[in-house]
Amino acid sequence: MKIGGATLNPFIMLDSDSKIWLERRFKESVRFDESMSKHTSLWVGGTADAFVMPEKPEELVELIKWSRQNDIPYLVIGDGTNLLVKDSGIRGIVIILTRCLKRISKRDTGKDGIIVTALAGARMQALCSFAVKNNLKGMNFAIGIPGTVGGGVMMNSGTAHGLIKSVLDSIKILLPDGHIKIIMKENLNFDYRRLSLKDEVKEANQGRPIILGACFRLHPSDPHELQKDAEKKLKARKERQPRSLPSAGCFFKNPLSGKTAGELIDLAGLKGKSTGGAEISLKHANFIINKDRASASDILALIELVQETVSKKFNINLELEVKIVGQ
Ligand SMILES: Cc1cc2nc3c(=O)[nH]c(=O)nc-3n(C[C@H](O)[C@H](O)[C@H](O)COP(=O)(O)OP(=O)(O)OC[C@H]3O[C@@H](n4cnc5c(N)ncnc54)[C@H](O)[C@@H]3O)c2cc1C
């Protein structure tokens, strides 16, 4: 592979010139060979060649343009609560937005409700708290979902009580060429735990966008009721989910009809099965937990076991909800 005239080892994306540029530009906000286990809720994963935490939005734009010009792949992540990073790590640059994009604000639009704008690096739980504190109804479905607003929007996160798509009004994105665009909800496609741009918008813009922020349409409500509802939902989550050990939430998508993925895994007799340090939770069969210094390979082996067993027993292919990244 040739980058900037130099031949690169395919397992190392960054040459010394690139490292020097990153170091000069980002100083203590860049780390090299950073273990991704520090940045994922599963606590597994190899190293990223570079890990950049831009302090200002302008730095992010500059980084994206530079990466593109130099053919260096980048991956924007949130809090890594839906990610399994492979043991061999991530070539190129991993970027987080939790330092440069974290503001949450609101504006009144009269009878159409209140628009709350949350930047991509803000925590989903900060957004839920902001809504409750400002007596706004609409976000309580997401109470307890970890991660950032950017990750939540990208994943169309949700619970049995609602989905991001139902409260979203528009998103602001950064395109690989450095342009910033606002895209209204009508031009977005939402699937189960997935958001994508409609084809006509995709063609016009080219490339995978970075979410910079999102606007949510919420409505005034009774503060006492909101608070009570939030507490009830949080308590129910804590009772259902294993919270004391590292996980990435539900690993598999629920089939469109019939039993949930968790029920199928339970019925297949897989609760408590383990590979290396990874285990299928006894509390919630759709959670794979890192019980004792698991590697990504341990978890990948469990995924294979679940998919094969459920397919053989029930003729159902369980699709992954968690995103697998890395080489
Ligand atoms: C204990 C636990 C409970 C959970 N419960 C739920 C639940 O009830 N419902 C639910 O839906 N999920 C749940 N999850 C999964 C996860 O929390 C959500 O999917 C969350 O929204 C992911 O946010 P994140 O910031 O961690 O994203 P990440 O995991 O960091 O990233 C997810 C994907 O989004 C992309 N991405 C992130 N930010 C951006 C951005 N700004 N621009 C472009 N792409 C971006 C990443 O590249 C990646 O592909 C749970 C996870 C855990 C650990």
PDB file of C-alpha atoms and ligand atoms in Angstrom, residues 41 75-83 97 120 124 144-148 150-152 154-159 193 208-212 237 241-243 247-250 287 321 323, ligand 1:
ATOM      1  CA  SER A  41     -17.732  -0.994  27.813  1.00  0.00           C
ATOM      2  CA  LEU A  75     -13.504   5.753  12.850  1.00  0.00           C
ATOM      3  CA  VAL A  76     -15.608   8.015  15.038  1.00  0.00           C
ATOM      4  CA  ILE A  77     -16.883   6.314  18.149  1.00  0.00           C
ATOM      5  CA  GLY A  78     -18.944   7.422  21.117  1.00  0.00           C
ATOM      6  CA  ASP A  79     -18.472   5.694  24.466  1.00  0.00           C
ATOM      7  CA  GLY A  80     -17.876   2.292  22.846  1.00  0.00           C
ATOM      8  CA  THR A  81     -20.914   0.774  24.580  1.00  0.00           C
ATOM      9  CA  ASN A  82     -22.043  -1.034  21.433  1.00  0.00           C
ATOM     10  CA  LEU A  83     -18.642  -2.029  20.097  1.00  0.00           C
ATOM     11  CA  LEU A  97     -16.149  13.777  20.288  1.00  0.00           C
ATOM     12  CA  ALA A 120     -22.869  14.306  19.460  1.00  0.00           C
ATOM     13  CA  MET A 124     -27.489  10.233  26.336  1.00  0.00           C
ATOM     14  CA  GLY A 144     -30.466   4.154  31.421  1.00  0.00           C
ATOM     15  CA  ILE A 145     -29.116   3.674  27.859  1.00  0.00           C
ATOM     16  CA  PRO A 146     -25.384   4.324  28.156  1.00  0.00           C
ATOM     17  CA  GLY A 147     -23.296   6.076  25.508  1.00  0.00           C
ATOM     18  CA  THR A 148     -23.334   9.339  23.626  1.00  0.00           C
ATOM     19  CA  GLY A 150     -23.958  10.518  18.402  1.00  0.00           C
ATOM     20  CA  GLY A 151     -23.838   6.773  19.094  1.00  0.00           C
ATOM     21  CA  GLY A 152     -27.503   6.715  20.102  1.00  0.00           C
ATOM     22  CA  MET A 154     -26.353   6.251  14.716  1.00  0.00           C
ATOM     23  CA  MET A 155     -27.741   3.114  16.403  1.00  0.00           C
ATOM     24  CA  ASN A 156     -31.358   4.382  16.501  1.00  0.00           C
ATOM     25  CA  SER A 157     -31.156   3.270  20.102  1.00  0.00           C
ATOM     26  CA  GLY A 158     -34.235   2.432  22.054  1.00  0.00           C
ATOM     27  CA  THR A 159     -36.169   0.283  24.422  1.00  0.00           C
ATOM     28  CA  ARG A 193     -30.633  -0.223  15.551  1.00  0.00           C
ATOM     29  CA  ARG A 208     -19.912   8.104   5.575  1.00  0.00           C
ATOM     30  CA  PRO A 209     -20.992  11.100   7.619  1.00  0.00           C
ATOM     31  CA  ILE A 210     -19.989  11.993  11.142  1.00  0.00           C
ATOM     32  CA  ILE A 211     -22.853  13.041  13.362  1.00  0.00           C
ATOM     33  CA  LEU A 212     -22.091  16.389  14.993  1.00  0.00           C
ATOM     34  CA  ARG A 237     -33.737  -1.727  33.875  1.00  0.00           C
ATOM     35  CA  GLN A 241     -29.844  -6.274  33.261  1.00  0.00           C
ATOM     36  CA  PRO A 242     -26.496  -7.469  34.599  1.00  0.00           C
ATOM     37  CA  ARG A 243     -24.749  -4.194  35.479  1.00  0.00           C
ATOM     38  CA  SER A 247     -20.848  -5.842  28.631  1.00  0.00           C
ATOM     39  CA  ALA A 248     -22.140  -4.173  25.474  1.00  0.00           C
ATOM     40  CA  GLY A 249     -25.833  -4.503  26.267  1.00  0.00           C
ATOM     41  CA  CYS A 250     -27.876  -6.838  24.055  1.00  0.00           C
ATOM     42  CA  PHE A 287     -25.845 -10.177  27.339  1.00  0.00           C
ATOM     43  CA  GLU A 321     -26.702  -5.736  17.280  1.00  0.00           C
ATOM     44  CA  LYS A 323     -20.791  -3.604  15.915  1.00  0.00           C
TER      45      LYS A 323
HETATM   46  C1  LIG B   1     -25.297  -2.084  29.964  1.00  0.00           C
HETATM   47  C2  LIG B   1     -25.750  -1.665  28.584  1.00  0.00           C
HETATM   48  C3  LIG B   1     -27.094  -1.485  28.323  1.00  0.00           C
HETATM   49  C4  LIG B   1     -27.532  -1.096  27.041  1.00  0.00           C
HETATM   50  N1  LIG B   1     -28.871  -0.914  26.819  1.00  0.00           N
HETATM   51  C5  LIG B   1     -29.299  -0.509  25.607  1.00  0.00           C
HETATM   52  C6  LIG B   1     -30.689  -0.303  25.357  1.00  0.00           C
HETATM   53  O1  LIG B   1     -31.539  -0.447  26.233  1.00  0.00           O
HETATM   54  N2  LIG B   1     -31.066   0.096  24.113  1.00  0.00           N
HETATM   55  C7  LIG B   1     -30.153   0.303  23.108  1.00  0.00           C
HETATM   56  O2  LIG B   1     -30.564   0.668  22.001  1.00  0.00           O
HETATM   57  N3  LIG B   1     -28.834   0.095  23.312  1.00  0.00           N
HETATM   58  C8  LIG B   1     -28.383  -0.292  24.525  1.00  0.00           C
HETATM   59  N4  LIG B   1     -27.040  -0.495  24.731  1.00  0.00           N
HETATM   60  C9  LIG B   1     -26.096  -0.347  23.609  1.00  0.00           C
HETATM   61  C10 LIG B   1     -25.475   1.061  23.492  1.00  0.00           C
HETATM   62  O3  LIG B   1     -25.432   1.684  24.754  1.00  0.00           O
HETATM   63  C11 LIG B   1     -26.233   1.961  22.524  1.00  0.00           C
HETATM   64  O4  LIG B   1     -26.232   1.422  21.225  1.00  0.00           O
HETATM   65  C12 LIG B   1     -25.598   3.371  22.488  1.00  0.00           C
HETATM   66  O5  LIG B   1     -26.490   4.238  21.855  1.00  0.00           O
HETATM   67  C13 LIG B   1     -24.251   3.407  21.800  1.00  0.00           C
HETATM   68  O6  LIG B   1     -23.676   4.684  22.041  1.00  0.00           O
HETATM   69  P1  LIG B   1     -22.103   4.893  22.076  1.00  0.00           P
HETATM   70  O7  LIG B   1     -21.840   6.346  22.203  1.00  0.00           O
HETATM   71  O8  LIG B   1     -21.470   4.045  23.091  1.00  0.00           O
HETATM   72  O9  LIG B   1     -21.720   4.404  20.600  1.00  0.00           O
HETATM   73  P2  LIG B   1     -20.502   3.465  20.177  1.00  0.00           P
HETATM   74  O10 LIG B   1     -20.718   2.107  20.732  1.00  0.00           O
HETATM   75  O11 LIG B   1     -19.221   4.132  20.483  1.00  0.00           O
HETATM   76  O12 LIG B   1     -20.706   3.434  18.596  1.00  0.00           O
HETATM   77  C14 LIG B   1     -21.791   2.777  17.996  1.00  0.00           C
HETATM   78  C15 LIG B   1     -21.734   2.995  16.479  1.00  0.00           C
HETATM   79  O13 LIG B   1     -21.999   4.370  16.180  1.00  0.00           O
HETATM   80  C16 LIG B   1     -20.917   4.971  15.496  1.00  0.00           C
HETATM   81  N5  LIG B   1     -20.805   6.342  15.993  1.00  0.00           N
HETATM   82  C17 LIG B   1     -20.752   6.748  17.282  1.00  0.00           C
HETATM   83  N6  LIG B   1     -20.750   8.087  17.354  1.00  0.00           N
HETATM   84  C18 LIG B   1     -20.786   8.544  16.076  1.00  0.00           C
HETATM   85  C19 LIG B   1     -20.813   9.832  15.494  1.00  0.00           C
HETATM   86  N7  LIG B   1     -20.778  10.956  16.218  1.00  0.00           N
HETATM   87  N8  LIG B   1     -20.864   9.928  14.145  1.00  0.00           N
HETATM   88  C20 LIG B   1     -20.888   8.809  13.374  1.00  0.00           C
HETATM   89  N9  LIG B   1     -20.878   7.555  13.867  1.00  0.00           N
HETATM   90  C21 LIG B   1     -20.829   7.432  15.208  1.00  0.00           C
HETATM   91  C22 LIG B   1     -19.692   4.110  15.817  1.00  0.00           C
HETATM   92  O14 LIG B   1     -18.707   4.191  14.815  1.00  0.00           O
HETATM   93  C23 LIG B   1     -20.344   2.731  15.883  1.00  0.00           C
HETATM   94  O15 LIG B   1     -20.521   2.202  14.593  1.00  0.00           O
HETATM   95  C24 LIG B   1     -26.586  -0.879  26.011  1.00  0.00           C
HETATM   96  C25 LIG B   1     -25.208  -1.045  26.276  1.00  0.00           C
HETATM   97  C26 LIG B   1     -24.794  -1.421  27.556  1.00  0.00           C
HETATM   98  C27 LIG B   1     -23.323  -1.569  27.827  1.00  0.00           C
END
